[in-house]
mmCIF file of C-alpha atoms and ligand atoms in Angstrom:
data_model
loop_
_atom_site.group_PDB
_atom_site.id
_atom_site.type_symbol
_atom_site.label_atom_id
_atom_site.label_comp_id
_atom_site.label_asym_id
_atom_site.label_seq_id
_atom_site.Cartn_x
_atom_site.Cartn_y
_atom_site.Cartn_z
ATOM 1 C CA MET R 1 156.025 140.150 106.633
ATOM 2 C CA ARG R 2 154.226 138.661 109.574
ATOM 3 C CA PHE R 3 151.789 135.808 108.911
ATOM 4 C CA LEU R 4 149.503 134.187 111.467
ATOM 5 C CA PHE R 5 148.308 130.611 110.986
ATOM 6 C CA VAL R 6 145.157 129.816 112.958
ATOM 7 C CA MET R 7 145.157 126.042 113.074
ATOM 8 C CA ASP R 8 145.150 122.883 115.151
ATOM 9 C CA PRO R 9 147.707 122.162 117.898
ATOM 10 C CA VAL R 10 151.225 121.767 116.484
ATOM 11 C CA ALA R 11 151.431 118.241 117.925
ATOM 12 C CA THR R 12 148.932 117.115 115.246
ATOM 13 C CA VAL R 13 151.231 118.168 112.374
ATOM 14 C CA ASP R 14 152.577 115.376 110.154
ATOM 15 C CA VAL R 15 155.871 116.732 108.851
ATOM 16 C CA ASN R 16 155.570 114.929 105.490
ATOM 17 C CA ALA R 17 151.874 115.443 104.819
ATOM 18 C CA ASP R 18 150.721 118.707 106.359
ATOM 19 C CA THR R 19 149.979 121.517 103.910
ATOM 20 C CA SER R 20 150.024 124.267 106.564
ATOM 21 C CA PHE R 21 153.476 123.102 107.645
ATOM 22 C CA ALA R 22 154.831 123.268 104.079
ATOM 23 C CA ILE R 23 153.548 126.829 103.586
ATOM 24 C CA MET R 24 154.781 127.979 107.000
ATOM 25 C CA LEU R 25 158.221 126.456 106.396
ATOM 26 C CA GLU R 26 158.505 128.184 103.030
ATOM 27 C CA ALA R 27 157.420 131.511 104.562
ATOM 28 C CA GLN R 28 160.154 131.108 107.169
ATOM 29 C CA VAL R 29 162.751 130.245 104.494
ATOM 30 C CA GLN R 30 161.796 133.475 102.706
ATOM 31 C CA GLY R 31 162.487 135.424 105.873
ATOM 32 C CA HIS R 32 158.930 136.121 107.012
ATOM 33 C CA ARG R 33 157.786 135.873 110.588
ATOM 34 C CA VAL R 34 155.400 132.941 111.141
ATOM 35 C CA ASP R 35 153.039 132.850 114.120
ATOM 36 C CA HIS R 36 150.696 130.108 115.300
ATOM 37 C CA CYS R 37 147.525 130.156 117.367
ATOM 38 C CA LEU R 38 144.415 128.080 117.964
ATOM 39 C CA PRO R 39 140.939 129.415 117.089
ATOM 40 C CA GLN R 40 140.221 129.868 120.799
ATOM 41 C CA ASP R 41 143.296 132.124 121.130
ATOM 42 C CA LEU R 42 141.579 134.894 119.180
ATOM 43 C CA PHE R 43 140.232 137.687 121.370
ATOM 44 C CA LEU R 44 138.244 140.809 120.722
ATOM 45 C CA VAL R 45 138.671 144.006 122.722
ATOM 46 C CA ALA R 46 136.484 147.009 121.893
ATOM 47 C CA GLY R 47 135.970 145.700 118.376
ATOM 48 C CA VAL R 48 139.668 145.215 117.723
ATOM 49 C CA LEU R 49 140.731 141.657 117.022
ATOM 50 C CA HIS R 50 143.771 140.321 118.804
ATOM 51 C CA ALA R 51 145.238 136.869 119.366
ATOM 52 C CA GLN R 52 147.535 135.221 121.855
ATOM 53 C CA VAL R 53 150.097 133.909 119.360
ATOM 54 C CA SER R 54 153.401 132.076 119.503
ATOM 55 C CA ARG R 55 156.185 132.526 117.004
ATOM 56 C CA ALA R 56 156.719 129.236 115.185
ATOM 57 C CA HIS R 57 160.127 127.790 114.306
ATOM 58 C CA LEU R 58 159.808 125.185 111.612
ATOM 59 C CA GLU R 59 162.103 122.322 110.827
ATOM 60 C CA ARG R 60 161.735 119.053 108.887
ATOM 61 C CA ASP R 61 162.066 117.141 112.139
ATOM 62 C CA PRO R 62 159.392 114.439 112.502
ATOM 63 C CA THR R 63 159.551 114.509 116.301
ATOM 64 C CA GLU R 64 158.949 118.264 116.630
ATOM 65 C CA PRO R 65 158.349 119.988 113.286
ATOM 66 C CA ILE R 66 156.996 123.185 114.879
ATOM 67 C CA LYS R 67 158.579 124.669 117.990
ATOM 68 C CA LEU R 68 156.612 127.474 119.597
ATOM 69 C CA ALA R 69 158.171 130.411 121.399
ATOM 70 C CA GLN R 70 156.589 132.014 124.463
ATOM 71 C CA SER R 71 153.148 133.373 123.566
ATOM 72 C CA GLU R 72 152.329 137.052 123.304
ATOM 73 C CA ALA R 73 149.240 139.128 122.568
ATOM 74 C CA VAL R 74 149.142 140.840 119.184
ATOM 75 C CA ASN R 75 146.706 143.222 117.509
ATOM 76 C CA LEU R 76 145.840 141.392 114.282
ATOM 77 C CA GLU R 77 145.389 144.663 112.419
ATOM 78 C CA THR R 78 149.185 144.879 112.586
ATOM 79 C CA VAL R 79 149.942 141.490 110.989
ATOM 80 C CA ASP R 80 150.121 141.156 107.206
ATOM 81 C CA ALA R 81 147.866 138.148 106.683
ATOM 82 C CA VAL R 82 145.935 135.542 108.643
ATOM 83 C CA PHE R 83 145.666 132.038 107.217
ATOM 84 C CA MET R 84 142.701 130.204 108.756
ATOM 85 C CA ARG R 85 143.653 126.525 108.490
ATOM 86 C CA LYS R 86 141.724 124.812 111.293
ATOM 87 C CA ASP R 87 140.605 121.316 110.283
ATOM 88 C CA PRO R 88 136.889 120.494 110.279
ATOM 89 C CA PRO R 89 134.475 119.929 111.981
ATOM 90 C CA PHE R 90 132.760 123.238 111.445
ATOM 91 C CA ASP R 91 131.450 123.540 115.013
ATOM 92 C CA SER R 92 130.410 126.467 117.212
ATOM 93 C CA ASN R 93 134.013 127.339 118.023
ATOM 94 C CA TYR R 94 134.807 127.462 114.317
ATOM 95 C CA LEU R 95 131.785 129.640 113.623
ATOM 96 C CA TRP R 96 132.678 132.069 116.408
ATOM 97 C CA ALA R 97 136.310 132.255 115.246
ATOM 98 C CA SER R 98 135.096 133.090 111.732
ATOM 99 C CA LEU R 99 132.843 135.839 113.135
ATOM 100 C CA LEU R 100 135.748 137.315 115.100
ATOM 101 C CA LEU R 101 137.868 137.295 111.935
ATOM 102 C CA GLU R 102 135.196 139.517 110.342
ATOM 103 C CA HIS R 103 136.698 142.366 112.350
ATOM 104 C CA LEU R 104 139.746 142.258 110.060
ATOM 105 C CA ARG R 105 137.702 142.999 106.944
ATOM 106 C CA GLY R 106 139.370 145.808 105.019
ATOM 107 C CA LYS R 107 142.291 145.783 107.462
ATOM 108 C CA THR R 108 144.173 142.493 107.217
ATOM 109 C CA LEU R 109 143.973 139.830 104.521
ATOM 110 C CA VAL R 110 142.265 136.656 105.795
ATOM 111 C CA VAL R 111 142.562 133.440 103.783
ATOM 112 C CA ASN R 112 140.013 132.122 103.226
ATOM 113 C CA ASP R 113 137.537 134.971 103.667
ATOM 114 C CA PRO R 114 135.598 134.132 106.855
ATOM 115 C CA ARG R 115 132.310 134.881 105.101
ATOM 116 C CA GLY R 116 133.194 132.376 102.398
ATOM 117 C CA LEU R 117 134.146 129.829 105.054
ATOM 118 C CA ARG R 118 130.707 130.190 106.619
ATOM 119 C CA ASP R 119 128.849 130.078 103.312
ATOM 120 C CA ALA R 120 130.635 127.088 101.834
ATOM 121 C CA ASN R 121 129.866 123.743 103.349
ATOM 122 C CA GLU R 122 132.440 121.496 101.677
ATOM 123 C CA LYS R 123 129.846 119.036 100.406
ATOM 124 C CA LEU R 124 127.039 121.472 99.589
ATOM 125 C CA TYR R 125 129.136 124.070 97.773
ATOM 126 C CA THR R 126 129.370 121.776 94.731
ATOM 127 C CA CYS R 127 125.577 122.009 94.407
ATOM 128 C CA ASN R 128 126.071 125.557 93.077
ATOM 129 C CA PHE R 129 127.288 123.807 89.926
ATOM 130 C CA PRO R 130 124.844 120.951 89.290
ATOM 131 C CA GLU R 131 126.023 120.611 85.687
ATOM 132 C CA LEU R 132 129.555 119.799 86.870
ATOM 133 C CA MET R 133 128.710 117.198 89.491
ATOM 134 C CA PRO R 134 127.263 113.686 89.454
ATOM 135 C CA GLU R 135 123.475 113.561 90.042
ATOM 136 C CA THR R 136 123.026 114.457 93.666
ATOM 137 C CA MET R 137 120.233 114.773 96.169
ATOM 138 C CA VAL R 138 120.318 116.294 99.645
ATOM 139 C CA THR R 139 117.614 115.018 101.948
ATOM 140 C CA SER R 140 116.906 113.277 105.249
ATOM 141 C CA HIS R 141 113.955 111.242 103.932
ATOM 142 C CA ARG R 142 114.563 107.531 103.558
ATOM 143 C CA GLU R 143 111.983 107.017 100.815
ATOM 144 C CA ARG R 144 113.338 109.910 98.764
ATOM 145 C CA ILE R 145 116.800 108.391 99.059
ATOM 146 C CA ARG R 146 115.470 104.998 98.007
ATOM 147 C CA ALA R 147 113.758 106.497 94.950
ATOM 148 C CA PHE R 148 116.888 108.444 94.028
ATOM 149 C CA VAL R 149 119.076 105.324 94.180
ATOM 150 C CA THR R 150 116.647 103.469 91.912
ATOM 151 C CA GLN R 151 116.600 106.417 89.526
ATOM 152 C CA VAL R 152 120.409 106.475 89.185
ATOM 153 C CA GLY R 153 120.632 102.754 88.497
ATOM 154 C CA GLY R 154 120.677 101.049 91.883
ATOM 155 C CA SER R 155 123.949 102.244 93.381
ATOM 156 C CA ALA R 156 124.954 105.505 95.027
ATOM 157 C CA VAL R 157 127.118 106.904 97.779
ATOM 158 C CA ILE R 158 125.775 108.571 100.890
ATOM 159 C CA LYS R 159 127.795 111.226 102.709
ATOM 160 C CA PRO R 160 127.284 113.049 105.992
ATOM 161 C CA LEU R 161 127.357 116.821 105.326
ATOM 162 C CA ASP R 162 129.923 117.436 108.052
ATOM 163 C CA GLY R 163 132.295 114.586 107.180
ATOM 164 C CA ALA R 164 135.884 115.104 106.069
ATOM 165 C CA GLY R 165 138.787 112.890 105.115
ATOM 166 C CA GLY R 166 136.521 110.134 103.813
ATOM 167 C CA GLU R 167 134.739 109.844 107.143
ATOM 168 C CA GLY R 168 131.254 108.341 106.950
ATOM 169 C CA VAL R 169 131.140 108.073 103.139
ATOM 170 C CA MET R 170 129.415 104.784 102.293
ATOM 171 C CA ALA R 171 128.307 102.926 99.199
ATOM 172 C CA LEU R 172 124.542 102.576 99.053
ATOM 173 C CA ILE R 173 123.567 99.550 96.967
ATOM 174 C CA GLU R 174 119.864 98.852 96.451
ATOM 175 C CA ARG R 175 120.110 95.088 96.852
ATOM 176 C CA ASP R 176 122.375 95.285 99.924
ATOM 177 C CA ALA R 177 120.785 93.914 103.095
ATOM 178 C CA ASN R 178 122.193 96.950 104.952
ATOM 179 C CA PHE R 179 120.538 99.450 102.605
ATOM 180 C CA ARG R 180 117.997 100.788 105.110
ATOM 181 C CA ALA R 181 120.392 100.557 108.041
ATOM 182 C CA ILE R 182 123.004 102.668 106.230
ATOM 183 C CA ILE R 183 120.468 105.377 105.386
ATOM 184 C CA ASP R 184 119.144 105.438 108.957
ATOM 185 C CA THR R 185 122.667 105.574 110.383
ATOM 186 C CA VAL R 186 123.807 108.485 108.222
ATOM 187 C CA THR R 187 120.527 110.429 108.577
ATOM 188 C CA HIS R 188 120.195 109.610 112.299
ATOM 189 C CA ASN R 189 116.834 107.991 111.519
ATOM 190 C CA GLY R 190 115.675 110.844 109.328
ATOM 191 C CA ARG R 191 116.708 113.659 111.676
ATOM 192 C CA ARG R 192 119.775 114.803 109.755
ATOM 193 C CA LEU R 193 120.278 115.862 106.168
ATOM 194 C CA ALA R 194 122.687 113.828 104.078
ATOM 195 C CA MET R 195 124.001 113.880 100.531
ATOM 196 C CA VAL R 196 123.275 110.991 98.174
ATOM 197 C CA GLN R 197 125.131 110.904 94.898
ATOM 198 C CA ARG R 198 125.351 108.727 91.809
ATOM 199 C CA PHE R 199 128.010 106.064 92.368
ATOM 200 C CA LEU R 200 130.999 106.802 90.135
ATOM 201 C CA PRO R 201 132.828 103.518 89.400
ATOM 202 C CA GLU R 202 135.776 105.661 88.209
ATOM 203 C CA TYR R 203 136.639 106.260 91.858
ATOM 204 C CA LYS R 204 138.810 103.140 91.560
ATOM 205 C CA GLN R 205 141.066 104.928 89.067
ATOM 206 C CA GLY R 206 141.379 107.729 91.590
ATOM 207 C CA ASP R 207 139.997 110.918 93.052
ATOM 208 C CA LYS R 208 141.924 113.892 91.679
ATOM 209 C CA ARG R 209 142.660 116.644 94.190
ATOM 210 C CA ILE R 210 143.376 119.955 92.499
ATOM 211 C CA LEU R 211 144.556 122.853 94.639
ATOM 212 C CA LEU R 212 143.423 126.248 93.411
ATOM 213 C CA LEU R 213 145.063 129.519 94.379
ATOM 214 C CA GLY R 214 143.171 132.672 93.470
ATOM 215 C CA GLY R 215 141.014 130.612 91.107
ATOM 216 C CA GLU R 216 144.034 129.248 89.198
ATOM 217 C CA PRO R 217 145.280 125.650 89.407
ATOM 218 C CA LEU R 218 148.316 125.304 91.664
ATOM 219 C CA GLY R 219 148.844 121.558 91.450
ATOM 220 C CA ALA R 220 147.128 118.183 91.348
ATOM 221 C CA VAL R 221 147.481 114.734 92.855
ATOM 222 C CA LEU R 222 145.571 111.549 92.100
ATOM 223 C CA ARG R 223 144.507 109.596 95.184
ATOM 224 C CA VAL R 224 143.863 105.917 94.511
ATOM 225 C CA PRO R 225 141.933 103.983 97.156
ATOM 226 C CA LYS R 226 143.010 100.666 98.645
ATOM 227 C CA ALA R 227 141.404 97.723 96.848
ATOM 228 C CA ASP R 228 138.866 97.123 99.617
ATOM 229 C CA ASP R 229 137.895 100.727 100.377
ATOM 230 C CA ILE R 230 135.611 103.330 98.815
ATOM 231 C CA ALA R 231 137.477 106.259 100.366
ATOM 232 C CA SER R 232 140.584 107.351 98.481
ATOM 233 C CA ASN R 233 141.583 110.004 101.021
ATOM 234 C CA LEU R 234 145.276 109.804 101.869
ATOM 235 C CA HIS R 235 144.403 109.640 105.579
ATOM 236 C CA MET R 236 142.364 106.532 104.824
ATOM 237 C CA GLY R 237 145.282 104.771 103.138
ATOM 238 C CA GLY R 238 144.805 106.048 99.592
ATOM 239 C CA SER R 239 148.041 106.304 97.601
ATOM 240 C CA ALA R 240 149.277 109.480 95.885
ATOM 241 C CA HIS R 241 150.114 109.494 92.164
ATOM 242 C CA ALA R 242 151.111 112.181 89.687
ATOM 243 C CA ALA R 243 148.124 113.875 88.073
ATOM 244 C CA TYR R 244 147.685 116.213 85.150
ATOM 245 C CA LEU R 245 144.818 118.492 84.281
ATOM 246 C CA ASP R 246 142.575 117.400 81.434
ATOM 247 C CA ASP R 247 139.862 119.295 79.563
ATOM 248 C CA ALA R 248 137.174 118.310 82.069
ATOM 249 C CA ASP R 249 139.279 119.680 84.940
ATOM 250 C CA ARG R 250 139.971 122.911 83.097
ATOM 251 C CA HIS R 251 136.276 123.336 82.339
ATOM 252 C CA ILE R 252 135.389 122.784 86.017
ATOM 253 C CA ILE R 253 138.009 125.288 87.165
ATOM 254 C CA ALA R 254 136.985 127.950 84.646
ATOM 255 C CA THR R 255 133.335 127.538 85.664
ATOM 256 C CA ILE R 256 133.784 127.740 89.423
ATOM 257 C CA ALA R 257 136.653 130.260 89.624
ATOM 258 C CA PRO R 258 134.525 133.442 89.381
ATOM 259 C CA ARG R 259 132.249 132.208 92.163
ATOM 260 C CA LEU R 260 135.207 131.205 94.357
ATOM 261 C CA GLN R 261 136.733 134.635 93.838
ATOM 262 C CA ARG R 262 133.439 136.320 94.751
ATOM 263 C CA ASP R 263 133.227 134.247 97.932
ATOM 264 C CA GLY R 264 136.838 134.987 98.908
ATOM 265 C CA LEU R 265 137.737 131.319 98.635
ATOM 266 C CA TYR R 266 141.315 131.895 97.517
ATOM 267 C CA PHE R 267 142.934 128.616 98.572
ATOM 268 C CA VAL R 268 140.726 125.584 97.996
ATOM 269 C CA GLY R 269 141.039 121.938 97.036
ATOM 270 C CA ILE R 270 138.541 120.513 94.582
ATOM 271 C CA ASP R 271 137.939 116.774 94.225
ATOM 272 C CA VAL R 272 137.225 115.389 90.762
ATOM 273 C CA ILE R 273 136.203 111.779 90.089
ATOM 274 C CA GLY R 274 135.737 110.625 86.490
ATOM 275 C CA GLY R 275 135.603 114.247 85.282
ATOM 276 C CA LYS R 276 132.886 115.185 87.817
ATOM 277 C CA LEU R 277 133.209 117.672 90.661
ATOM 278 C CA THR R 278 132.432 115.944 93.974
ATOM 279 C CA GLU R 279 133.766 118.278 96.642
ATOM 280 C CA VAL R 280 135.166 121.786 97.206
ATOM 281 C CA ASN R 281 137.384 121.778 100.296
ATOM 282 C CA VAL R 282 137.720 125.248 101.768
ATOM 283 C CA THR R 283 138.642 124.925 105.461
ATOM 284 C CA SER R 284 142.067 123.265 105.318
ATOM 285 C CA PRO R 285 142.614 121.734 101.893
ATOM 286 C CA THR R 286 145.669 119.546 101.733
ATOM 287 C CA GLY R 287 147.860 117.698 99.243
ATOM 288 C CA ILE R 288 150.600 120.278 98.588
ATOM 289 C CA GLN R 289 153.419 118.101 99.953
ATOM 290 C CA GLN R 290 152.467 115.112 97.772
ATOM 291 C CA MET R 291 152.203 117.431 94.747
ATOM 292 C CA MET R 292 155.611 118.951 95.487
ATOM 293 C CA ARG R 293 157.251 115.524 95.820
ATOM 294 C CA LEU R 294 155.640 114.209 92.627
ATOM 295 C CA THR R 295 156.489 117.232 90.483
ATOM 296 C CA GLY R 296 159.597 118.651 92.138
ATOM 297 C CA GLU R 297 157.955 122.099 91.949
ATOM 298 C CA ASN R 298 158.028 124.439 94.916
ATOM 299 C CA LEU R 299 154.291 125.062 95.125
ATOM 300 C CA ALA R 300 154.522 126.363 98.696
ATOM 301 C CA ALA R 301 156.675 129.214 97.361
ATOM 302 C CA GLN R 302 153.853 130.137 94.976
ATOM 303 C CA VAL R 303 151.413 130.288 97.892
ATOM 304 C CA VAL R 304 153.759 132.490 99.914
ATOM 305 C CA ALA R 305 154.319 134.768 96.900
ATOM 306 C CA TRP R 306 150.542 135.077 96.495
ATOM 307 C CA LEU R 307 150.150 135.925 100.196
ATOM 308 C CA VAL R 308 152.869 138.577 99.981
ATOM 309 C CA GLU R 309 151.313 140.147 96.896
ATOM 310 C CA HIS R 310 147.757 140.172 98.255
ATOM 311 C CA ALA R 311 148.713 141.243 101.764
ATOM 312 C CA GLN R 312 150.224 144.343 100.202
ATOM 313 C CA ASN R 313 147.001 145.112 98.337
ATOM 314 C CA LYS R 314 144.706 144.726 101.312
ATOM 315 C CA PRO R 315 141.155 143.894 100.333
ATOM 316 C CA GLN R 316 138.785 146.824 100.867
ATOM 317 C CA ARG R 317 135.425 145.152 100.710
HETATM 318 N N1 ADP W 1 129.994 109.766 93.815
HETATM 319 C C1 ADP W 1 130.977 108.955 94.237
HETATM 320 N N2 ADP W 1 131.162 107.721 93.680
HETATM 321 C C2 ADP W 1 132.137 106.886 94.119
HETATM 322 N N3 ADP W 1 132.983 107.185 95.121
HETATM 323 C C3 ADP W 1 132.867 108.392 95.709
HETATM 324 C C4 ADP W 1 131.866 109.339 95.306
HETATM 325 N N4 ADP W 1 131.986 110.434 96.074
HETATM 326 C C5 ADP W 1 133.003 110.192 96.926
HETATM 327 N N5 ADP W 1 133.561 108.969 96.713
HETATM 328 C C6 ADP W 1 134.700 108.362 97.420
HETATM 329 O O1 ADP W 1 134.671 108.816 98.772
HETATM 330 C C7 ADP W 1 135.818 109.618 99.069
HETATM 331 C C8 ADP W 1 135.430 110.801 99.965
HETATM 332 O O2 ADP W 1 134.420 111.573 99.351
HETATM 333 P P1 ADP W 1 134.365 113.156 99.366
HETATM 334 O O3 ADP W 1 133.062 113.551 98.804
HETATM 335 O O4 ADP W 1 135.560 113.727 98.721
HETATM 336 O O5 ADP W 1 134.334 113.515 100.935
HETATM 337 P P2 ADP W 1 135.513 113.754 102.019
HETATM 338 O O6 ADP W 1 136.809 113.688 101.294
HETATM 339 O O7 ADP W 1 135.240 115.095 102.583
HETATM 340 O O8 ADP W 1 135.319 112.719 103.044
HETATM 341 C C9 ADP W 1 136.353 110.036 97.722
HETATM 342 O O9 ADP W 1 137.736 110.272 97.781
HETATM 343 C C10 ADP W 1 136.019 108.840 96.839
HETATM 344 O O10 ADP W 1 136.975 107.792 96.967
HETATM 345 MG MG1 MG W 2 137.330 114.631 99.519
#
């Protein structure tokens, strides 16, 4: 089969941490053709989506894990699946790329479905399941935020809606002298919406990342923050530990899976702190390499097998 990965420049790939790399490498091992392009390499001619792609050669070589061959134009209706794995931010370029990918609907499998990618802001998507998440408010109003923090006991976290990788997530403590300044910084003085959420002290025990494939759990990893940091994201220095699914996780997965399936969100990473759903990562969820090292299971092979199966039964929606 021929798979195209729309993603960031190959120079950004960390050979031991990148989830796209692990899936691409496994696809290559299984004898598939793996192509790479950037979102801006997509092009539309008379309603037919093409891309200027380069065949990728993958190797566990930290200096150059992905070598690209000379680029060529390809009609994307002729490839078997497109994996959209560009990292956030969700900016205009991302939006336009997702709209171009619409032209493959019913022709070539796109993971995740571009409509789902547009509908699901990674922070706001959890709000479809208020019963699964910690008390949360989305607002730009300082006084509403203040009242919410009081209502949940005096401590909360505030998150920018377009943050990723722990960026901009801050503790919001009522008696802190920076209380107002933090709100004004994150809301740009009341001009931008932000998410405020009950502070979960369990974050210290770890933030569980669970990867879901087709609504089923693929693997899990517990990310434990450094002693002096609220963010447990691995990019922020959090450490990876083995994780197992408990009843709360299984309940969360069973509840959200039908909605994910409906939205075409086939490969996502959910974040669970203290049994509560805090985030649904849809653009470029990561963690597969840590999960594979901790369990010894070849999870990338399961993703490739899923791609092969679903590329053969092209979605007609
Ligand atoms: N409600 C919360 N209570 C305590 N810590 C939190 C809470 N929400 C998030 N965090 C901490 O902030 C980190 C990043 O938050 P998250 O919502 O997953 O955003 P992102 O990973 O996109 O930056 C989490 O890994 C966790 O350590
Ligand atoms: Mg997160």
